[in-house]
Every structure is written in structure tokens, then in C-alpha cells.
Amino acid sequence: MYDLEKGLWIAHCQEGPLSIIGKMANRHGLIAGATGTGKTVTLQVIAETFSQAGVPCFMADMKGDLSGISQSGAMNGFIQKRMAEFGINNPKFNGCPVRFFDVFGEQGHPMRCTISEMGPQLLSRILGLNETQEGVLNVVFRVADELGLMIVDIKDLRSMLNYVSEHAKEYTSTYGNIATASVGAIQRSLLTLENEGGDKFFGEPSFDIKDLLQTTANGKGIMNVLAADKLMMKPKLYSTFLLWLLSELYATMPEVGDLDMPKLVFFFDEAHTLFADTTKALVDKIEQVVRLIRSKGVGVYFVTQSPTDIPETILGQLGNRVQHALRAFTPKDQKAVQVAAETFRANHAFNTSEAITNLGTGEALVSFLDEKGAPGIVQKAKILFPLSQIGSITLAQRDQIIKSSNIYGKYDTPVDNVSAYEQLLKMAEEEKRQDEAKEAVEGNKPAGQSVGRPKTGIWGKVGKAIFTAVTATVATSVGNAVSNKVTGKKRSKTSVKTQAGRVAKNATSAATRTITRELTRSILGNLIK
């Protein structure tokens, strides 16, 4: 619940309400806890409170539960109990303005980007390329830039890979070795991505980041909900896509500093997928984006099971924290609990580590930044109940919301504009026409010129020498036979056969000597040169 003076009311402890201060909301946050401890409801409460304050949000919906944020909630026994504990009377149940998105275009407006916008580093992560293959992919992107070609979709990238492979000798001296094996590995990874539905993600019209920053006519922030139940089955595609969105926000939005309220709050659910099997270079990039994007008026809230899922360099930047219960059955679990406890400013009224393992559903340890940006002392608290519906909505309700959106139709029909694929085909056809024209001109040259005459080379010389040697040997033998006939000298059949064998042997020896002599001359000539 939002109060202009009290801020964004999220939880309630013995001392009273715990609220996120508006101008500190862009200092990022963390929602952590084991499965079933209430993380999704906490996310929903925080998101709808931002919506009431006029702040749009983006969130991924893993199971369809968050779609209920679009509908009004209803009174029940649990809420009545919480109302008494929080001192709330007559809550106004209401849904939030929502837009549904889906990378695959099935449960919401399609969200696409071009391969050029994604860039080689993020694309390499999706494709699972090694360092050498990523290097080749970087060369492909550089060549495309030099040729002024836009890589929009998978067929464009395939065409560029083929082009670079065919012209590898031209680019090797500038960019290094372009191995055929690496190109083949990238092509196979593209095929796998395409089979998984990646061809629906890459294309045009590309998603406009500004569509995440809109509010309604009455000033409420629009909730942008990404259907991620299918996308989550491909963790690298999911996490890399969200990272691309963050990078685009950072690159697109102007510097604004600390505002009274953020311009956008970005919830990154299942945040552990972002850092799994991620290179140090990419982790450094994520750290840079998270650290600097707050000056663009964007708050990033990571949602995951344990704080240990987040690298320490990034965890230290998450100022507003809600920690639900963690289980400590193994030494590894106990270590995670200890790490989680150490991220809070201690409260001497209780042991933080013990408290984390004893929290009930809907309860959490909460610490928000104060007005000076310092972390508050950790408090045991109960999360407020949402005013919107808890749980998923029907397909009919979802369809109605999609069709009533003011961006309906903007992204729904894919467009295949002229890009690298078409331009490379045109270049190949033009090159073929030029070759045919050149052959036609050379074919019309007067007789006596070198057109059509075989080039003189080592094997031409060898062939000529062999022919001469064999001809001479056979001629000598034939001459002897004719002479014997004229003089009347007779030979037996056996002698004739022997003579024939001798002719063949002499011809073979002559050919062998000729080949050896010509090859020796050629090798010595090259050495002298």
C-alpha cells in the first residue's frame, strides 16, 4: 500500500509499518527464500504498491500466478486476520493495469529483438559457444558492420557465417584464423536454438523499450508481465533475454539521478539462472549494468532462493531486502543461512541465523534503506496481503486484456525486411553476372591469344616430356622391326614377344626418368627463386 508520506508500505513488524522510501527504491533489492515461503506474494505486494505510486514494473511470471495481479482481490479469513494485526480497515481491493508479453507470442504480445541488437557476447551465451567460437562470431558481426548489413534473424546469421567462411582467406590476416570447424559448431548451435523456438524471438518488429515505461491516464504504473513458464525451460535463453532488456534500458534511458520514485522497477525472478555457467567477463558486465542503471531511474529486484545465488559484488548493491525462510538440513544449507544472516544489519533482540530457519509462510526478515541510504536494522515482519487476486486468471480473461491493450497489433505480425540474407543473395548474384560477363568477353578474343589455352606448368612440361620420350622409344623399336623385315632377317614368335616387352619397359623407364628430371628442375627452380 502506498502512502505519500510513509512511502511504499510492504510489511509490518512489532514497531509498526516497514516501507521502502521512494527515492531509495532505485537502490535495488532482493527477495529470497525457499520454495513455498511466500516469495511470489511478496513480489506481487511490492509490484502493486509501485503501481499505486505510478511506477511501471516488469516481471516474469514462472507459473502463471502473477497474472492475478490484473484482477481485484477478495476478502477471506487469512486477510481478515492480517487486517487486525496491521490495523487496516476496509481495504480497497483492486487489480492493476497489466500488459501480457510472451517471447513465443502465445500468451501475450510478442517480444522480439534482432540478432544485431543482442550482440555477439550475449548470443554466445545463448548458443553455449566456447572462447574460440565466440571469437569467430565476433568476426562475423564485425564483417557485417563493415559491409553495412543488418543481422535481424537466424537466417541472416546463417548467411553471414557462410559468407565469412567462404571468404576466410580475405579476413584471416586482419581478424585471425576462421576455422571451418568453429563455423560448423555455431551453425549446429543455431539449429538447436531454432528447434527450441528461438526463431520466434529473433526478428522484427523489435521490441521498443519505451513500452515498459508507461502509465495509465489516472497515473497508475502499468505492470508488464512476461509469461515465462515455457521460456523457463530454456534457462540460458530466459536469463540472457532479461539481461538484454536490462542492457537496452541502460543504453536507452537518460541519466536522471535519484528521483522521488523510480521510472521503472525490474523484477528478475529465478535470478540464479543469470549467473549459472556465466563467464567472468559477462558477470562483470552484469555488475556494471546493475551498478549504473540506478542513475537511469531503474530499480532491479532479484528474486531467488538464497543470497548465495548472487555474486558478492552484486549482492552488496541490493539495499532493500526481504528474506523468507531457508531450510538448513545440510552443511551447505547451513552455510547459506549464515551468509544470508551476514547480509543484514544485526538486531540484538534476536539471532538472525536462527530466525531465518524458523520463519513461517508470509513472514520474513526485512531491512530497507533509510533516507540517507543506510541499511535499516533487520526486523522480523509479516508481509502485507495483496489487494489484487492471488493466483492465475482464465485464458478468456488473459485474451481480453491482450486485445484491449493499446499496443495490440504493434508486435503481433512479424515483418521480414531486407537484411543480410537478402543483401548477400543480391551480392552473390551480381558477382555471378560479372564472372559470366568476363568469361563472355574473354571467349570472343581472336585466335592465337591465350584464351582457352592450357596454362604452362610443371605437369604440362612433364606430360610433354613423357610423350616425347615414349614416342622416341616406340619409334626406335618400330624402325628396327621394319629394317629386319626389309633385310629378310627372321625372328621367332618368342623373340617378337620379348621385343614387345622390351619396348614397353624402355618406354616406362624413359617416362620415369623424364618425370624425375622435370620435377627436379621445377624444385631447384623454386629454391633458386
Short mmCIF file of C-alpha atoms in Angstrom, two decimals:
data_model
loop_
_atom_site.label_atom_id
_atom_site.label_comp_id
_atom_site.label_asym_id
_atom_site.label_seq_id
_atom_site.Cartn_x
_atom_site.Cartn_y
_atom_site.Cartn_z
CA MET A 1 0.00 0.00 0.00
CA TYR A 2 1.34 3.38 -0.97
CA ASP A 3 1.28 6.44 1.24
CA LEU A 4 2.85 9.67 0.02
CA GLU A 5 4.32 10.39 3.44
CA LYS A 6 5.08 6.86 4.65
CA GLY A 7 6.35 5.51 1.33
CA LEU A 8 5.73 2.05 -0.08
CA TRP A 9 4.25 0.02 2.77
CA ILE A 10 5.37 -3.60 2.32
CA ALA A 11 5.47 -5.30 5.73
CA HIS A 12 4.53 -4.85 9.36
CA CYS A 13 6.62 -5.57 12.46
CA GLN A 14 6.13 -5.04 16.19
CA GLU A 15 7.37 -1.46 15.85
CA GLY A 16 4.89 -0.73 13.04
CA PRO A 17 4.91 -0.47 9.21
CA LEU A 18 8.07 -1.16 7.19
CA SER A 19 8.20 0.84 3.99
CA ILE A 20 10.52 1.33 1.04
CA ILE A 21 11.38 5.02 0.74
CA GLY A 22 10.55 6.20 -2.78
CA LYS A 23 13.84 7.89 -3.57
CA MET A 24 15.71 4.80 -2.35
CA ALA A 25 13.67 2.35 -4.40
CA ASN A 26 16.14 2.57 -7.29
CA ARG A 27 18.90 1.25 -5.00
CA HIS A 28 17.76 -2.24 -5.96
CA GLY A 29 16.59 -5.11 -3.78
CA LEU A 30 16.49 -8.81 -3.00
CA ILE A 31 13.60 -11.18 -2.32
CA ALA A 32 14.94 -14.55 -1.16
CA GLY A 33 13.58 -17.69 0.42
CA ALA A 34 12.97 -21.38 -0.06
CA THR A 35 10.18 -22.70 -2.28
CA GLY A 36 6.74 -22.18 -0.75
CA THR A 37 7.73 -19.49 1.74
CA GLY A 38 5.85 -16.64 0.03
CA LYS A 39 8.31 -15.01 -2.39
CA THR A 40 5.73 -14.68 -5.21
CA VAL A 41 3.16 -12.99 -2.96
CA THR A 42 5.85 -10.62 -1.66
CA LEU A 43 6.77 -9.74 -5.24
CA GLN A 44 3.08 -9.13 -6.00
CA VAL A 45 2.65 -6.88 -2.95
CA ILE A 46 5.73 -4.79 -3.83
CA ALA A 47 4.76 -4.56 -7.52
CA GLU A 48 1.17 -3.45 -6.92
CA THR A 49 2.39 -0.90 -4.37
CA PHE A 50 4.71 0.56 -7.02
CA SER A 51 1.77 0.59 -9.46
CA GLN A 52 -0.31 2.63 -6.99
CA ALA A 53 2.62 5.06 -6.74
CA GLY A 54 2.67 5.49 -10.53
CA VAL A 55 5.75 3.33 -11.16
CA PRO A 56 5.55 0.77 -14.01
CA CYS A 57 7.12 -2.63 -13.39
CA PHE A 58 8.41 -5.55 -15.41
CA MET A 59 8.22 -9.08 -14.00
CA ALA A 60 8.49 -12.65 -15.26
CA ASP A 61 5.61 -14.99 -14.39
CA MET A 62 7.01 -18.50 -13.95
CA LYS A 63 3.82 -20.43 -13.15
CA GLY A 64 1.06 -18.06 -14.24
CA ASP A 65 0.40 -16.97 -10.64
CA LEU A 66 1.31 -13.33 -11.20
CA SER A 67 -1.39 -12.92 -13.85
CA GLY A 68 -3.84 -12.48 -10.94
CA ILE A 69 -2.37 -9.02 -10.34
CA SER A 70 -4.68 -7.86 -13.13
CA GLN A 71 -7.86 -8.69 -11.14
CA SER A 72 -9.35 -7.42 -7.90
CA GLY A 73 -8.70 -9.49 -4.78
CA ALA A 74 -11.38 -10.69 -2.39
CA MET A 75 -11.82 -10.90 1.35
CA ASN A 76 -11.02 -14.19 3.09
CA GLY A 77 -10.26 -15.44 6.59
CA PHE A 78 -6.49 -15.02 6.25
CA ILE A 79 -6.85 -11.39 5.15
CA GLN A 80 -9.27 -10.64 7.99
CA LYS A 81 -6.69 -11.95 10.46
CA ARG A 82 -3.95 -9.84 8.88
CA MET A 83 -6.19 -6.73 8.89
CA ALA A 84 -6.48 -6.94 12.67
CA GLU A 85 -2.72 -7.42 13.06
CA PHE A 86 -1.89 -4.50 10.75
CA GLY A 87 -4.64 -2.14 11.89
CA ILE A 88 -6.20 -1.94 8.41
CA ASN A 89 -9.88 -1.18 7.93
CA ASN A 90 -11.92 -1.55 4.73
CA PRO A 91 -9.11 -2.33 2.26
CA LYS A 92 -9.90 -1.34 -1.34
CA PHE A 93 -9.37 -4.44 -3.40
CA ASN A 94 -8.36 -3.61 -6.90
CA GLY A 95 -6.36 -5.02 -9.79
CA CYS A 96 -3.50 -3.28 -11.57
CA PRO A 97 -3.30 -2.24 -15.22
CA VAL A 98 -1.45 -5.09 -16.92
CA ARG A 99 0.11 -5.93 -20.26
CA PHE A 100 0.97 -9.52 -21.00
CA PHE A 101 4.04 -10.41 -23.06
CA ASP A 102 5.41 -13.68 -24.36
CA VAL A 103 8.64 -14.30 -26.25
CA PHE A 104 6.85 -17.04 -28.21
CA GLY A 105 3.76 -14.90 -28.84
CA GLU A 106 1.36 -17.45 -27.33
CA GLN A 107 0.21 -15.88 -24.03
CA GLY A 108 0.88 -12.23 -24.71
CA HIS A 109 2.28 -9.64 -27.08
CA PRO A 110 5.43 -10.99 -28.77
CA MET A 111 8.76 -9.62 -27.56
CA ARG A 112 11.45 -9.76 -30.23
CA CYS A 113 14.88 -8.35 -30.78
CA THR A 114 17.28 -8.51 -33.70
CA ILE A 115 20.46 -10.54 -33.52
CA SER A 116 22.46 -7.35 -34.12
CA GLU A 117 20.83 -5.79 -31.05
CA MET A 118 21.57 -8.87 -28.96
CA GLY A 119 25.28 -8.70 -29.85
CA PRO A 120 27.91 -11.46 -30.01
CA GLN A 121 28.59 -11.71 -26.26
CA LEU A 122 25.02 -12.38 -25.18
CA LEU A 123 24.32 -14.52 -28.25
CA SER A 124 27.37 -16.66 -27.47
CA ARG A 125 25.90 -17.34 -24.03
CA ILE A 126 22.58 -18.47 -25.51
CA LEU A 127 24.36 -20.72 -28.03
CA GLY A 128 26.77 -22.13 -25.44
CA LEU A 129 29.87 -21.28 -27.50
CA ASN A 130 33.42 -21.68 -26.30
CA GLU A 131 36.00 -18.89 -26.44
CA THR A 132 37.25 -19.76 -29.93
CA GLN A 133 33.75 -19.98 -31.37
CA GLU A 134 32.79 -16.70 -29.71
CA GLY A 135 35.83 -15.15 -31.39
CA VAL A 136 34.60 -16.28 -34.81
CA LEU A 137 31.14 -14.91 -34.02
CA ASN A 138 32.73 -11.55 -33.18
CA VAL A 139 34.43 -11.57 -36.59
CA VAL A 140 31.07 -12.24 -38.27
CA PHE A 141 29.49 -9.26 -36.51
CA ARG A 142 32.45 -7.03 -37.43
CA VAL A 143 32.31 -8.03 -41.10
CA ALA A 144 28.55 -7.37 -41.13
CA ASP A 145 29.19 -3.87 -39.75
CA GLU A 146 31.85 -3.21 -42.39
CA LEU A 147 29.51 -4.30 -45.16
CA GLY A 148 26.60 -2.35 -43.70
CA LEU A 149 24.49 -5.49 -43.23
CA MET A 150 21.86 -5.86 -40.53
CA ILE A 151 21.67 -9.30 -38.88
CA VAL A 152 18.00 -9.49 -37.95
CA ASP A 153 17.13 -13.16 -37.62
CA ILE A 154 18.66 -16.64 -37.71
CA LYS A 155 18.70 -16.93 -41.49
CA ASP A 156 20.67 -13.66 -41.66
CA LEU A 157 23.26 -15.03 -39.25
CA ARG A 158 23.50 -18.27 -41.19
CA SER A 159 24.13 -16.33 -44.40
CA MET A 160 26.81 -14.22 -42.71
CA LEU A 161 28.53 -17.33 -41.34
CA ASN A 162 28.59 -18.89 -44.81
CA TYR A 163 29.88 -15.66 -46.36
CA VAL A 164 32.71 -15.28 -43.84
CA SER A 165 33.63 -18.96 -44.17
CA GLU A 166 33.82 -18.70 -47.98
CA HIS A 167 35.95 -15.52 -47.75
CA ALA A 168 38.01 -16.67 -44.78
CA LYS A 169 41.34 -16.07 -46.55
CA GLU A 170 40.45 -12.39 -47.03
CA TYR A 171 39.74 -11.84 -43.32
CA THR A 172 42.24 -14.16 -41.65
CA SER A 173 45.16 -11.72 -41.93
CA THR A 174 43.06 -8.99 -40.24
CA TYR A 175 40.99 -10.87 -37.66
CA GLY A 176 42.85 -14.16 -37.17
CA ASN A 177 42.08 -17.73 -38.13
CA ILE A 178 38.48 -18.50 -39.05
CA ALA A 179 38.25 -22.25 -38.62
CA THR A 180 35.65 -24.18 -40.61
CA ALA A 181 35.06 -26.36 -37.53
CA SER A 182 34.11 -23.30 -35.44
CA VAL A 183 31.71 -22.05 -38.11
CA GLY A 184 30.14 -25.53 -38.23
CA ALA A 185 29.74 -25.61 -34.43
CA ILE A 186 27.97 -22.24 -34.47
CA GLN A 187 25.67 -23.42 -37.25
CA ARG A 188 24.72 -26.51 -35.25
CA SER A 189 24.00 -24.42 -32.15
CA LEU A 190 21.79 -22.16 -34.26
CA LEU A 191 19.85 -25.18 -35.45
CA THR A 192 19.27 -26.28 -31.85
CA LEU A 193 18.13 -22.79 -30.87
CA GLU A 194 15.79 -22.67 -33.86
CA ASN A 195 14.27 -26.03 -32.94
CA GLU A 196 13.62 -24.69 -29.42
CA GLY A 197 11.64 -21.74 -30.79
CA GLY A 198 14.43 -19.18 -30.87
CA ASP A 199 13.43 -18.23 -34.41
CA LYS A 200 10.31 -16.59 -32.93
CA PHE A 201 12.40 -14.45 -30.60
CA PHE A 202 14.81 -13.02 -33.19
CA GLY A 203 13.16 -10.80 -35.77
CA GLU A 204 11.21 -7.65 -36.41
CA PRO A 205 9.39 -5.57 -35.34
CA SER A 206 11.88 -5.30 -32.49
CA PHE A 207 10.54 -4.53 -29.04
CA ASP A 208 10.54 -0.86 -28.05
CA ILE A 209 11.88 -0.47 -24.50
CA LYS A 210 9.76 2.66 -24.04
CA ASP A 211 6.66 0.46 -23.95
CA LEU A 212 7.77 -0.72 -20.49
CA LEU A 213 7.71 2.81 -19.09
CA GLN A 214 4.06 3.75 -19.49
CA THR A 215 1.35 4.70 -17.02
CA THR A 216 -2.42 4.93 -17.30
CA ALA A 217 -4.46 8.10 -17.65
CA ASN A 218 -5.14 8.10 -13.89
CA GLY A 219 -1.43 7.83 -13.10
CA LYS A 220 -1.07 4.13 -12.22
CA GLY A 221 2.02 2.29 -13.32
CA ILE A 222 1.39 -0.45 -15.88
CA MET A 223 2.51 -3.95 -14.85
CA ASN A 224 4.37 -5.65 -17.72
CA VAL A 225 4.06 -9.40 -17.08
CA LEU A 226 6.16 -11.81 -19.15
CA ALA A 227 4.72 -15.32 -19.50
CA ALA A 228 7.81 -17.38 -18.69
CA ASP A 229 6.52 -20.89 -17.96
CA LYS A 230 7.71 -22.14 -21.37
CA LEU A 231 10.69 -19.81 -21.58
CA MET A 232 11.96 -21.02 -18.20
CA MET A 233 12.52 -24.46 -19.71
CA LYS A 234 15.45 -22.84 -21.53
CA PRO A 235 17.24 -21.07 -18.65
CA LYS A 236 20.03 -19.52 -20.74
CA LEU A 237 17.58 -18.03 -23.23
CA TYR A 238 15.41 -16.73 -20.36
CA SER A 239 18.22 -15.12 -18.36
CA THR A 240 20.04 -13.75 -21.40
CA PHE A 241 16.82 -12.23 -22.72
CA LEU A 242 16.20 -10.42 -19.41
CA LEU A 243 19.82 -9.29 -19.35
CA TRP A 244 19.36 -7.90 -22.86
CA LEU A 245 16.30 -5.97 -21.64
CA LEU A 246 18.34 -4.50 -18.77
CA SER A 247 21.17 -3.59 -21.14
CA GLU A 248 18.74 -1.90 -23.54
CA LEU A 249 17.20 0.07 -20.67
CA TYR A 250 20.64 1.20 -19.61
CA ALA A 251 21.64 2.18 -23.16
CA THR A 252 18.34 3.90 -23.98
CA MET A 253 17.28 5.82 -20.88
CA PRO A 254 18.82 9.19 -19.97
CA GLU A 255 20.64 9.97 -16.72
CA VAL A 256 18.18 11.26 -14.11
CA GLY A 257 19.87 10.61 -10.75
CA ASP A 258 17.81 9.83 -7.64
CA LEU A 259 14.15 10.64 -8.26
CA ASP A 260 11.31 10.72 -5.75
CA MET A 261 10.16 7.48 -7.41
CA PRO A 262 11.86 5.22 -9.95
CA LYS A 263 10.83 5.37 -13.59
CA LEU A 264 10.72 1.56 -13.71
CA VAL A 265 11.20 -1.38 -11.35
CA PHE A 266 12.55 -4.58 -12.88
CA PHE A 267 11.93 -7.87 -11.07
CA PHE A 268 14.38 -10.62 -12.04
CA ASP A 269 12.80 -13.90 -10.89
CA GLU A 270 14.86 -17.11 -10.76
CA ALA A 271 17.92 -14.86 -10.66
CA HIS A 272 20.30 -17.79 -10.10
CA THR A 273 19.93 -18.66 -13.83
CA LEU A 274 21.61 -15.39 -14.71
CA PHE A 275 24.88 -16.41 -13.09
CA ALA A 276 24.95 -20.15 -13.79
CA ASP A 277 27.73 -21.09 -16.25
CA THR A 278 28.45 -17.43 -16.89
CA THR A 279 31.90 -16.16 -17.84
CA LYS A 280 33.66 -13.65 -15.61
CA ALA A 281 33.51 -11.08 -18.43
CA LEU A 282 29.72 -11.34 -18.54
CA VAL A 283 29.39 -11.24 -14.74
CA ASP A 284 31.47 -8.05 -14.80
CA LYS A 285 29.09 -6.62 -17.38
CA ILE A 286 26.06 -7.52 -15.25
CA GLU A 287 27.70 -5.87 -12.25
CA GLN A 288 28.35 -2.73 -14.27
CA VAL A 289 24.77 -2.55 -15.55
CA VAL A 290 23.29 -3.08 -12.06
CA ARG A 291 25.62 -0.50 -10.53
CA LEU A 292 25.00 2.20 -13.11
CA ILE A 293 21.38 1.66 -14.12
CA ARG A 294 20.05 3.16 -10.89
CA SER A 295 21.15 6.58 -12.18
CA LYS A 296 18.74 5.98 -15.08
CA GLY A 297 15.87 5.71 -12.60
CA VAL A 298 15.59 1.91 -12.76
CA GLY A 299 15.45 -0.33 -9.70
CA VAL A 300 16.36 -4.01 -10.09
CA TYR A 301 14.96 -6.55 -7.61
CA PHE A 302 16.41 -10.06 -7.74
CA VAL A 303 14.16 -12.94 -6.69
CA THR A 304 15.89 -16.21 -5.81
CA GLN A 305 16.10 -18.93 -3.17
CA SER A 306 19.32 -17.94 -1.42
CA PRO A 307 21.52 -14.84 -1.33
CA THR A 308 24.42 -17.14 -2.21
CA ASP A 309 22.93 -17.38 -5.72
CA ILE A 310 24.07 -13.79 -6.31
CA PRO A 311 27.78 -12.86 -6.67
CA GLU A 312 29.02 -10.80 -3.73
CA THR A 313 29.92 -7.82 -5.95
CA ILE A 314 26.26 -7.58 -7.00
CA LEU A 315 24.73 -8.66 -3.68
CA GLY A 316 26.40 -5.68 -2.00
CA GLN A 317 24.43 -3.31 -4.23
CA LEU A 318 21.00 -4.65 -3.20
CA GLY A 319 19.88 -2.27 -0.47
CA ASN A 320 16.22 -3.26 0.12
CA ARG A 321 15.94 -6.85 1.31
CA VAL A 322 13.20 -9.31 2.19
CA GLN A 323 14.44 -12.70 3.41
CA HIS A 324 11.91 -15.51 3.76
CA ALA A 325 12.66 -18.81 5.47
CA LEU A 326 15.59 -21.01 4.49
CA ARG A 327 15.98 -24.67 5.35
CA ALA A 328 19.24 -25.83 6.95
CA PHE A 329 19.34 -29.61 6.65
CA THR A 330 22.86 -29.96 5.24
CA PRO A 331 26.19 -28.21 5.88
CA LYS A 332 25.74 -26.40 2.57
CA ASP A 333 22.28 -25.18 3.64
CA GLN A 334 23.67 -24.04 6.98
CA LYS A 335 26.39 -22.07 5.21
CA ALA A 336 23.74 -20.39 3.02
CA VAL A 337 21.76 -19.42 6.13
CA GLN A 338 24.88 -17.92 7.70
CA VAL A 339 25.64 -15.93 4.52
CA ALA A 340 22.05 -14.65 4.43
CA ALA A 341 22.28 -13.58 8.09
CA GLU A 342 25.52 -11.73 7.48
CA THR A 343 23.94 -9.59 4.76
CA PHE A 344 21.71 -7.88 7.34
CA ARG A 345 22.44 -5.19 9.87
CA ALA A 346 22.12 -7.16 13.12
CA ASN A 347 19.24 -6.77 15.55
CA HIS A 348 20.35 -7.58 19.11
CA ALA A 349 16.82 -8.64 20.01
CA PHE A 350 17.20 -11.98 18.21
CA ASN A 351 19.69 -14.27 16.47
CA THR A 352 19.37 -13.62 12.75
CA SER A 353 20.58 -17.09 11.68
CA GLU A 354 18.10 -18.87 13.92
CA ALA A 355 15.29 -16.55 12.90
CA ILE A 356 15.77 -17.33 9.20
CA THR A 357 15.17 -21.05 9.76
CA ASN A 358 12.09 -20.51 11.95
CA LEU A 359 10.07 -18.10 9.80
CA GLY A 360 6.54 -19.14 8.76
CA THR A 361 4.88 -18.66 5.38
CA GLY A 362 4.34 -14.97 4.71
CA GLU A 363 6.86 -13.99 7.39
CA ALA A 364 10.28 -12.53 6.58
CA LEU A 365 13.30 -10.69 7.84
CA VAL A 366 13.10 -7.20 6.37
CA SER A 367 15.63 -4.41 6.01
CA PHE A 368 15.06 -1.31 3.87
CA LEU A 369 17.33 1.66 3.27
CA ASP A 370 16.71 4.77 5.35
CA GLU A 371 16.54 8.31 3.94
CA LYS A 372 20.32 8.60 3.99
CA GLY A 373 20.80 5.33 2.15
CA ALA A 374 21.96 3.32 5.16
CA PRO A 375 20.53 -0.20 5.68
CA GLY A 376 17.93 -0.41 8.43
CA ILE A 377 18.27 -2.81 11.34
CA VAL A 378 16.76 -6.15 10.35
CA GLN A 379 13.23 -6.77 11.66
CA LYS A 380 11.00 -9.81 11.95
CA ALA A 381 7.92 -8.90 9.96
CA LYS A 382 4.79 -10.13 8.23
CA ILE A 383 4.27 -9.22 4.59
CA LEU A 384 1.10 -7.31 3.73
CA PHE A 385 -1.66 -9.08 1.80
CA PRO A 386 -2.09 -8.06 -1.86
CA LEU A 387 -5.19 -6.12 -2.93
CA SER A 388 -5.19 -7.96 -6.24
CA GLN A 389 -6.09 -11.59 -6.89
CA ILE A 390 -3.70 -14.27 -5.70
CA GLY A 391 -3.35 -16.97 -8.35
CA SER A 392 -3.77 -17.25 -12.10
CA ILE A 393 -6.56 -15.95 -14.31
CA THR A 394 -8.54 -17.72 -17.06
CA LEU A 395 -7.49 -17.84 -20.71
CA ALA A 396 -10.55 -15.74 -21.61
CA GLN A 397 -9.53 -13.02 -19.14
CA ARG A 398 -5.97 -13.05 -20.46
CA ASP A 399 -7.18 -12.83 -24.07
CA GLN A 400 -9.44 -9.90 -23.26
CA ILE A 401 -6.59 -7.98 -21.59
CA ILE A 402 -4.28 -8.63 -24.55
CA LYS A 403 -6.82 -7.43 -27.12
CA SER A 404 -7.78 -4.33 -25.12
CA SER A 405 -4.16 -3.17 -24.80
CA ASN A 406 -3.19 -0.01 -26.67
CA ILE A 407 -0.19 -1.83 -28.17
CA TYR A 408 -2.32 -4.68 -29.54
CA GLY A 409 -1.22 -5.37 -33.11
CA LYS A 410 2.06 -3.46 -32.79
CA TYR A 411 4.21 -6.58 -32.44
CA ASP A 412 1.80 -9.38 -33.30
CA THR A 413 2.66 -9.70 -37.01
CA PRO A 414 6.33 -10.46 -37.81
CA VAL A 415 7.94 -8.43 -40.60
CA ASP A 416 10.70 -9.75 -42.87
CA ASN A 417 12.51 -6.65 -44.07
CA VAL A 418 15.54 -6.61 -46.37
CA SER A 419 18.55 -7.59 -44.27
CA ALA A 420 21.80 -9.58 -44.51
CA TYR A 421 20.19 -12.67 -46.08
CA GLU A 422 18.64 -10.79 -48.99
CA GLN A 423 21.60 -8.46 -49.47
CA LEU A 424 24.13 -11.31 -49.55
CA LEU A 425 21.99 -13.13 -52.13
CA LYS A 426 21.99 -9.98 -54.25
CA MET A 427 25.77 -9.62 -53.88
CA ALA A 428 26.27 -13.27 -54.93
CA GLU A 429 24.05 -12.82 -58.00
CA GLU A 430 25.89 -9.66 -59.01
CA GLU A 431 29.25 -11.40 -58.61
CA LYS A 432 27.99 -14.29 -60.77
CA ARG A 433 26.84 -11.89 -63.52
CA GLN A 434 30.23 -10.18 -63.52
CA ASP A 435 32.04 -13.53 -63.83
CA GLU A 436 29.80 -14.60 -66.70
CA ALA A 437 30.34 -11.29 -68.49
CA LYS A 438 34.10 -11.61 -68.07
CA GLU A 439 34.09 -15.15 -69.47
CA ALA A 440 32.00 -13.99 -72.43
CA VAL A 441 34.45 -11.18 -73.25
CA GLU A 442 37.48 -13.48 -72.98
CA GLY A 443 35.73 -16.13 -75.09
CA ASN A 444 35.40 -13.67 -78.00
CA LYS A 445 39.14 -12.87 -78.25
CA PRO A 446 40.87 -13.56 -81.68
CA ALA A 447 42.58 -16.90 -82.30
CA GLY A 448 46.23 -17.08 -81.27
CA GLN A 449 45.62 -15.38 -77.92
CA SER A 450 45.87 -17.24 -74.67
CA VAL A 451 42.13 -17.74 -74.26
CA GLY A 452 41.34 -21.40 -73.67
CA ARG A 453 44.98 -22.46 -73.97
CA PRO A 454 46.05 -24.58 -71.03
CA LYS A 455 48.42 -22.88 -68.66
CA THR A 456 52.07 -23.97 -68.88
CA GLY A 457 53.17 -25.51 -65.59
CA ILE A 458 55.22 -28.33 -64.18
CA TRP A 459 52.67 -31.01 -65.11
CA GLY A 460 52.31 -29.58 -68.60
CA LYS A 461 56.07 -29.89 -69.05
CA VAL A 462 56.13 -33.39 -67.61
CA GLY A 463 53.32 -34.55 -69.90
CA LYS A 464 55.03 -33.14 -72.94
CA ALA A 465 58.38 -34.73 -71.98
CA ILE A 466 56.78 -38.13 -71.33
CA PHE A 467 55.03 -38.07 -74.68
CA THR A 468 58.31 -37.24 -76.44
CA ALA A 469 60.28 -39.93 -74.59
CA VAL A 470 57.71 -42.67 -75.21
CA THR A 471 57.30 -41.70 -78.85
CA ALA A 472 61.06 -41.86 -79.40
CA THR A 473 61.37 -45.29 -77.78
CA VAL A 474 58.47 -46.78 -79.73
CA ALA A 475 59.72 -45.21 -82.97
CA THR A 476 63.14 -46.81 -82.48
CA SER A 477 61.63 -50.21 -81.90
CA VAL A 478 59.31 -49.91 -84.90
CA GLY A 479 62.24 -48.81 -87.06
CA ASN A 480 64.23 -51.91 -86.07
CA ALA A 481 61.31 -54.14 -86.90
CA VAL A 482 60.90 -52.55 -90.36
CA SER A 483 64.63 -52.89 -91.02
CA ASN A 484 64.56 -56.61 -90.18
CA LYS A 485 61.63 -57.11 -92.49
CA VAL A 486 63.43 -55.37 -95.37
CA THR A 487 66.66 -57.31 -94.87
CA GLY A 488 64.80 -60.54 -94.52
CA LYS A 489 66.05 -61.30 -91.05
CA LYS A 490 63.54 -63.53 -89.22
CA ARG A 491 62.63 -63.72 -85.58
CA SER A 492 60.70 -66.34 -83.64
CA LYS A 493 57.34 -65.62 -82.01
CA THR A 494 59.06 -65.70 -78.68
CA SER A 495 61.54 -63.08 -79.84
CA VAL A 496 58.71 -60.87 -81.04
CA LYS A 497 57.04 -61.09 -77.65
CA THR A 498 60.34 -60.35 -75.95
CA GLN A 499 60.87 -57.36 -78.18
CA ALA A 500 57.39 -56.05 -77.38
CA GLY A 501 58.08 -56.37 -73.63
CA ARG A 502 61.38 -54.62 -74.06
CA VAL A 503 59.66 -51.73 -75.89
CA ALA A 504 57.15 -51.31 -73.10
CA LYS A 505 59.91 -51.48 -70.46
CA ASN A 506 62.05 -48.94 -72.28
CA ALA A 507 59.09 -46.60 -72.68
CA THR A 508 58.28 -46.88 -68.97
CA SER A 509 61.90 -46.23 -67.96
CA ALA A 510 62.06 -43.23 -70.26
CA ALA A 511 58.84 -41.83 -68.77
CA THR A 512 60.14 -42.35 -65.22
CA ARG A 513 63.42 -40.62 -65.98
CA THR A 514 61.54 -37.75 -67.59
CA ILE A 515 59.21 -37.24 -64.62
CA THR A 516 62.17 -37.28 -62.22
CA ARG A 517 64.15 -34.84 -64.35
CA GLU A 518 61.27 -32.36 -64.76
CA LEU A 519 60.29 -32.44 -61.08
CA THR A 520 63.93 -31.91 -60.06
CA ARG A 521 64.21 -28.92 -62.39
CA SER A 522 61.00 -27.44 -61.02
CA ILE A 523 62.04 -27.86 -57.35
CA LEU A 524 65.53 -26.42 -57.98
CA GLY A 525 63.99 -23.54 -59.89
CA ASN A 526 61.69 -22.68 -56.98
CA LEU A 527 64.57 -22.91 -54.50
CA ILE A 528 66.65 -20.54 -56.61
CA LYS A 529 63.77 -18.08 -56.79
#
